[in-house]
């Protein structure tokens, strides 16, 4: 039996960012990138209207595919917030907890409310400027097509609007499943705010420092997936 690894993208992107992981994951792990409305295979669907609708959408996908199956969740940046909150939403709805929670590129919840709202917007701009320096803030092939360019900006705008209104509410119970936190050594997140994740866990909480800035997800994917492979033990059938 395989463990399903649900992966949630960061703001402005789609589930396709995880497709290269498929060839890196161990045979005991099944990759399932979670697609948000309005992008990728769901391009023609309207964007979620608020944080709650985005959460309910992801929870429905997990419950449908992982019914009676073992699963884990990975999320980067915005995806880490969604993964963290999904743990509690699924628990409230009586769904079994994940085998492991992987939270990447995000400060601990208590620190998130104190960060400037412009932080996420700046990170997104920096990423596209780094990956596509000749096109300003979007891929050249998209920039050539007005309709695609319009949709691209709409995805960013929708995600940033939703995440800029997110406010952490302290939980009555701490995370019970094992947790791994990934953080870039050159990211604009303090060590204190990363280590504070340990205060949110009642179980094993491992901190993994990765070389790179906020978008080490792309440059250090082999390292991340190696940790994931080791963190999710193979299920031995009886």
mmCIF file of C-alpha atoms in Angstrom:
data_model
loop_
_atom_site.group_PDB
_atom_site.id
_atom_site.type_symbol
_atom_site.label_atom_id
_atom_site.label_comp_id
_atom_site.label_asym_id
_atom_site.label_seq_id
_atom_site.Cartn_x
_atom_site.Cartn_y
_atom_site.Cartn_z
ATOM 1 C CA UNK A 1 0.000 0.000 0.000
ATOM 2 C CA UNK A 2 1.311 3.436 -0.950
ATOM 3 C CA UNK A 3 1.090 6.673 1.016
ATOM 4 C CA UNK A 4 -0.493 9.481 -0.998
ATOM 5 C CA UNK A 5 1.478 12.725 -0.914
ATOM 6 C CA UNK A 6 -0.833 15.681 -1.502
ATOM 7 C CA UNK A 7 1.100 18.778 -2.611
ATOM 8 C CA UNK A 8 -0.253 22.338 -2.490
ATOM 9 C CA UNK A 9 1.311 25.114 -4.626
ATOM 10 C CA UNK A 10 2.371 28.568 -3.522
ATOM 11 C CA UNK A 11 0.548 31.757 -4.552
ATOM 12 C CA UNK A 12 0.382 32.399 -8.277
ATOM 13 C CA UNK A 13 1.228 28.914 -9.491
ATOM 14 C CA UNK A 14 -0.468 25.594 -10.198
ATOM 15 C CA UNK A 15 -0.071 21.982 -9.168
ATOM 16 C CA UNK A 16 2.165 21.366 -12.183
ATOM 17 C CA UNK A 17 5.187 22.649 -10.208
ATOM 18 C CA UNK A 18 5.287 19.268 -8.459
ATOM 19 C CA UNK A 19 5.159 17.005 -11.507
ATOM 20 C CA UNK A 20 8.962 16.610 -11.596
ATOM 21 C CA UNK A 21 8.771 15.059 -8.118
ATOM 22 C CA UNK A 22 7.124 11.936 -9.508
ATOM 23 C CA UNK A 23 10.406 10.485 -10.747
ATOM 24 C CA UNK A 24 12.159 11.339 -7.469
ATOM 25 C CA UNK A 25 9.690 9.930 -4.955
ATOM 26 C CA UNK A 26 10.117 6.435 -3.563
ATOM 27 C CA UNK A 27 7.952 3.618 -4.926
ATOM 28 C CA UNK A 28 6.009 3.594 -1.646
ATOM 29 C CA UNK A 29 4.739 7.157 -2.193
ATOM 30 C CA UNK A 30 2.075 8.251 -4.700
ATOM 31 C CA UNK A 31 2.211 11.877 -5.823
ATOM 32 C CA UNK A 32 -1.072 13.792 -5.943
ATOM 33 C CA UNK A 33 -0.658 17.531 -6.666
ATOM 34 C CA UNK A 34 -3.740 19.411 -5.464
ATOM 35 C CA UNK A 35 -4.983 21.868 -8.068
ATOM 36 C CA UNK A 36 -6.666 25.086 -6.998
ATOM 37 C CA UNK A 37 -9.555 26.562 -8.956
ATOM 38 C CA UNK A 38 -8.745 28.876 -11.850
ATOM 39 C CA UNK A 39 -5.430 27.363 -12.977
ATOM 40 C CA UNK A 40 -3.892 24.280 -14.557
ATOM 41 C CA UNK A 41 -6.470 21.616 -15.361
ATOM 42 C CA UNK A 42 -9.078 23.839 -13.660
ATOM 43 C CA UNK A 43 -8.260 26.876 -15.790
ATOM 44 C CA UNK A 44 -11.883 27.582 -16.736
ATOM 45 C CA UNK A 45 -13.239 27.464 -13.179
ATOM 46 C CA UNK A 46 -13.786 30.672 -11.164
ATOM 47 C CA UNK A 47 -11.250 31.438 -8.450
ATOM 48 C CA UNK A 48 -12.138 30.727 -4.844
ATOM 49 C CA UNK A 49 -13.856 33.712 -3.298
ATOM 50 C CA UNK A 50 -12.183 33.484 0.113
ATOM 51 C CA UNK A 51 -9.844 31.447 2.291
ATOM 52 C CA UNK A 52 -12.646 29.217 3.591
ATOM 53 C CA UNK A 53 -13.821 28.210 0.113
ATOM 54 C CA UNK A 54 -10.227 27.438 -0.885
ATOM 55 C CA UNK A 55 -9.849 25.243 2.192
ATOM 56 C CA UNK A 56 -13.133 23.417 1.615
ATOM 57 C CA UNK A 57 -12.168 22.742 -1.999
ATOM 58 C CA UNK A 58 -8.840 21.161 -1.001
ATOM 59 C CA UNK A 59 -10.411 19.177 1.841
ATOM 60 C CA UNK A 60 -13.008 17.724 -0.545
ATOM 61 C CA UNK A 61 -10.265 16.589 -2.937
ATOM 62 C CA UNK A 62 -8.337 14.901 -0.132
ATOM 63 C CA UNK A 63 -11.382 13.163 1.329
ATOM 64 C CA UNK A 64 -12.461 11.871 -2.060
ATOM 65 C CA UNK A 65 -9.086 10.454 -3.083
ATOM 66 C CA UNK A 66 -7.655 9.364 0.271
ATOM 67 C CA UNK A 67 -10.710 7.625 1.696
ATOM 68 C CA UNK A 68 -9.461 4.557 3.591
ATOM 69 C CA UNK A 69 -5.898 5.361 2.484
ATOM 70 C CA UNK A 70 -2.784 6.667 4.196
ATOM 71 C CA UNK A 71 -1.709 10.156 3.192
ATOM 72 C CA UNK A 72 0.670 13.050 3.891
ATOM 73 C CA UNK A 73 0.481 16.741 2.946
ATOM 74 C CA UNK A 74 3.164 19.089 1.624
ATOM 75 C CA UNK A 75 2.697 22.825 1.149
ATOM 76 C CA UNK A 76 5.074 25.660 0.278
ATOM 77 C CA UNK A 77 4.532 29.295 1.346
ATOM 78 C CA UNK A 78 0.787 29.864 0.811
ATOM 79 C CA UNK A 79 0.543 26.098 0.454
ATOM 80 C CA UNK A 80 2.080 25.637 3.908
ATOM 81 C CA UNK A 81 -0.639 27.798 5.467
ATOM 82 C CA UNK A 82 -3.294 25.790 3.664
ATOM 83 C CA UNK A 83 -1.698 22.465 4.676
ATOM 84 C CA UNK A 84 -1.557 23.539 8.326
ATOM 85 C CA UNK A 85 -5.170 24.687 8.396
ATOM 86 C CA UNK A 86 -6.296 21.604 6.445
ATOM 87 C CA UNK A 87 -4.973 19.391 9.232
ATOM 88 C CA UNK A 88 -7.474 20.960 11.620
ATOM 89 C CA UNK A 89 -10.356 21.190 9.158
ATOM 90 C CA UNK A 90 -10.078 17.504 8.258
ATOM 91 C CA UNK A 91 -9.824 16.602 11.935
ATOM 92 C CA UNK A 92 -12.969 18.597 12.729
ATOM 93 C CA UNK A 93 -14.781 16.721 9.973
ATOM 94 C CA UNK A 94 -13.727 13.369 11.435
ATOM 95 C CA UNK A 95 -11.210 12.479 8.736
ATOM 96 C CA UNK A 96 -8.074 10.556 9.824
ATOM 97 C CA UNK A 97 -4.979 12.682 10.381
ATOM 98 C CA UNK A 98 -2.099 12.570 7.877
ATOM 99 C CA UNK A 99 0.924 10.355 8.439
ATOM 100 C CA UNK A 100 3.147 13.400 8.044
ATOM 101 C CA UNK A 101 2.843 17.145 7.515
ATOM 102 C CA UNK A 102 5.516 18.959 5.462
ATOM 103 C CA UNK A 103 5.439 22.747 5.827
ATOM 104 C CA UNK A 104 7.830 24.731 3.674
ATOM 105 C CA UNK A 105 8.887 28.366 3.324
ATOM 106 C CA UNK A 106 6.585 29.833 5.951
ATOM 107 C CA UNK A 107 7.046 31.221 9.485
ATOM 108 C CA UNK A 108 5.202 29.656 12.412
ATOM 109 C CA UNK A 109 1.513 30.665 12.631
ATOM 110 C CA UNK A 110 1.855 33.108 15.524
ATOM 111 C CA UNK A 111 4.419 35.083 13.504
ATOM 112 C CA UNK A 112 2.366 35.166 10.308
ATOM 113 C CA UNK A 113 -0.064 37.825 11.492
ATOM 114 C CA UNK A 114 2.837 40.165 12.226
ATOM 115 C CA UNK A 115 4.299 40.067 8.721
ATOM 116 C CA UNK A 116 3.595 42.921 6.346
ATOM 117 C CA UNK A 117 0.893 42.267 3.792
ATOM 118 C CA UNK A 118 3.303 43.281 1.031
ATOM 119 C CA UNK A 119 5.670 40.409 1.902
ATOM 120 C CA UNK A 120 3.969 37.780 -0.249
ATOM 121 C CA UNK A 121 3.516 40.191 -3.143
ATOM 122 C CA UNK A 122 7.211 41.055 -3.088
ATOM 123 C CA UNK A 123 8.265 37.402 -3.009
ATOM 124 C CA UNK A 124 6.111 36.566 -5.995
ATOM 125 C CA UNK A 125 7.535 39.498 -7.973
ATOM 126 C CA UNK A 126 11.077 38.459 -7.074
ATOM 127 C CA UNK A 127 10.464 34.883 -8.191
ATOM 128 C CA UNK A 128 9.165 35.768 -11.634
ATOM 129 C CA UNK A 129 11.882 38.361 -12.072
ATOM 130 C CA UNK A 130 14.468 35.675 -11.289
ATOM 131 C CA UNK A 131 13.030 32.947 -13.496
ATOM 132 C CA UNK A 132 11.997 35.181 -16.382
ATOM 133 C CA UNK A 133 14.362 38.197 -16.367
ATOM 134 C CA UNK A 134 13.686 39.083 -20.004
ATOM 135 C CA UNK A 135 9.921 39.282 -19.620
ATOM 136 C CA UNK A 136 9.542 41.427 -16.530
ATOM 137 C CA UNK A 137 7.186 39.458 -14.370
ATOM 138 C CA UNK A 138 5.823 36.608 -16.489
ATOM 139 C CA UNK A 139 7.060 33.923 -18.929
ATOM 140 C CA UNK A 140 7.715 35.201 -22.448
ATOM 141 C CA UNK A 141 5.372 32.658 -24.021
ATOM 142 C CA UNK A 142 2.546 33.861 -21.801
ATOM 143 C CA UNK A 143 3.376 37.531 -22.357
ATOM 144 C CA UNK A 144 2.987 36.994 -26.105
ATOM 145 C CA UNK A 145 -0.669 36.070 -25.667
ATOM 146 C CA UNK A 146 -2.874 38.767 -24.078
ATOM 147 C CA UNK A 147 -5.518 36.348 -22.803
ATOM 148 C CA UNK A 148 -2.940 34.089 -21.124
ATOM 149 C CA UNK A 149 -1.160 37.092 -19.649
ATOM 150 C CA UNK A 150 -4.436 38.379 -18.278
ATOM 151 C CA UNK A 151 -5.193 35.005 -16.656
ATOM 152 C CA UNK A 152 -1.685 34.785 -15.218
ATOM 153 C CA UNK A 153 -2.085 38.109 -13.435
ATOM 154 C CA UNK A 154 -5.545 37.145 -12.269
ATOM 155 C CA UNK A 155 -4.187 34.039 -10.523
ATOM 156 C CA UNK A 156 -1.640 36.128 -8.628
ATOM 157 C CA UNK A 157 -4.160 38.782 -7.732
ATOM 158 C CA UNK A 158 -6.696 36.237 -6.464
ATOM 159 C CA UNK A 159 -4.206 34.338 -4.311
ATOM 160 C CA UNK A 160 -2.681 37.471 -2.817
ATOM 161 C CA UNK A 161 -6.092 38.921 -2.050
ATOM 162 C CA UNK A 162 -7.090 35.790 -0.168
ATOM 163 C CA UNK A 163 -3.817 35.331 1.704
ATOM 164 C CA UNK A 164 -3.558 38.982 2.696
ATOM 165 C CA UNK A 165 -6.823 38.548 4.618
ATOM 166 C CA UNK A 166 -5.756 35.336 6.376
ATOM 167 C CA UNK A 167 -5.344 35.663 10.141
ATOM 168 C CA UNK A 168 -4.098 32.862 12.342
ATOM 169 C CA UNK A 169 -6.416 31.790 15.158
ATOM 170 C CA UNK A 170 -4.643 29.848 17.949
ATOM 171 C CA UNK A 171 -5.657 26.180 18.096
ATOM 172 C CA UNK A 172 -6.795 24.367 21.208
ATOM 173 C CA UNK A 173 -4.779 21.283 20.263
ATOM 174 C CA UNK A 174 -1.291 21.038 18.815
ATOM 175 C CA UNK A 175 -0.395 18.980 15.765
ATOM 176 C CA UNK A 176 -0.338 15.290 16.641
ATOM 177 C CA UNK A 177 1.284 13.869 13.522
ATOM 178 C CA UNK A 178 5.012 14.095 12.731
ATOM 179 C CA UNK A 179 5.948 17.449 11.174
ATOM 180 C CA UNK A 180 8.876 18.506 8.988
ATOM 181 C CA UNK A 181 9.602 22.190 8.427
ATOM 182 C CA UNK A 182 11.685 23.248 5.405
ATOM 183 C CA UNK A 183 13.271 26.701 5.313
ATOM 184 C CA UNK A 184 15.733 28.392 2.976
ATOM 185 C CA UNK A 185 18.952 29.546 4.604
ATOM 186 C CA UNK A 186 18.818 32.755 2.580
ATOM 187 C CA UNK A 187 15.073 33.277 2.930
ATOM 188 C CA UNK A 188 13.656 36.404 4.524
ATOM 189 C CA UNK A 189 12.265 34.463 7.494
ATOM 190 C CA UNK A 190 14.021 34.635 10.842
ATOM 191 C CA UNK A 191 15.374 31.505 12.507
ATOM 192 C CA UNK A 192 13.245 32.354 15.530
ATOM 193 C CA UNK A 193 10.041 32.295 13.488
ATOM 194 C CA UNK A 194 10.971 28.960 11.932
ATOM 195 C CA UNK A 195 11.929 27.301 15.219
ATOM 196 C CA UNK A 196 8.630 28.520 16.673
ATOM 197 C CA UNK A 197 6.905 25.788 14.651
ATOM 198 C CA UNK A 198 7.981 23.396 17.399
ATOM 199 C CA UNK A 199 5.514 25.110 19.715
ATOM 200 C CA UNK A 200 2.692 23.994 17.413
ATOM 201 C CA UNK A 201 3.523 20.287 17.611
ATOM 202 C CA UNK A 202 2.942 17.616 20.234
ATOM 203 C CA UNK A 203 4.866 15.108 18.157
ATOM 204 C CA UNK A 204 8.179 14.968 16.377
ATOM 205 C CA UNK A 205 8.909 18.323 14.677
ATOM 206 C CA UNK A 206 11.991 18.315 12.473
ATOM 207 C CA UNK A 207 13.543 21.512 11.092
ATOM 208 C CA UNK A 208 15.412 21.169 7.778
ATOM 209 C CA UNK A 209 17.508 24.114 6.564
ATOM 210 C CA UNK A 210 17.962 24.184 2.798
ATOM 211 C CA UNK A 211 20.457 26.233 0.800
ATOM 212 C CA UNK A 212 18.623 28.910 -1.164
ATOM 213 C CA UNK A 213 16.113 31.744 -0.902
ATOM 214 C CA UNK A 214 12.337 31.517 -0.574
ATOM 215 C CA UNK A 215 12.035 29.530 -3.801
ATOM 216 C CA UNK A 216 14.448 26.716 -2.941
ATOM 217 C CA UNK A 217 11.500 24.504 -3.861
ATOM 218 C CA UNK A 218 12.747 24.664 -7.458
ATOM 219 C CA UNK A 219 16.500 24.684 -6.971
ATOM 220 C CA UNK A 220 16.739 22.004 -4.249
ATOM 221 C CA UNK A 221 13.904 19.653 -5.155
ATOM 222 C CA UNK A 222 16.113 16.551 -5.009
ATOM 223 C CA UNK A 223 17.094 17.387 -1.435
ATOM 224 C CA UNK A 224 13.510 18.031 -0.375
ATOM 225 C CA UNK A 225 12.176 14.840 -1.918
ATOM 226 C CA UNK A 226 15.000 12.818 -0.343
ATOM 227 C CA UNK A 227 13.905 14.036 3.097
ATOM 228 C CA UNK A 228 10.281 13.234 2.267
ATOM 229 C CA UNK A 229 11.195 9.714 1.147
ATOM 230 C CA UNK A 230 12.990 9.106 4.451
ATOM 231 C CA UNK A 231 10.224 10.709 6.535
ATOM 232 C CA UNK A 232 7.414 8.507 5.224
ATOM 233 C CA UNK A 233 8.131 4.874 6.104
ATOM 234 C CA UNK A 234 6.965 2.167 3.743
ATOM 235 C CA UNK A 235 3.718 0.501 4.802
ATOM 236 C CA UNK A 236 4.243 -3.202 5.368
ATOM 237 C CA UNK A 237 1.126 -5.190 4.502
ATOM 238 C CA UNK A 238 0.168 -7.854 7.034
#
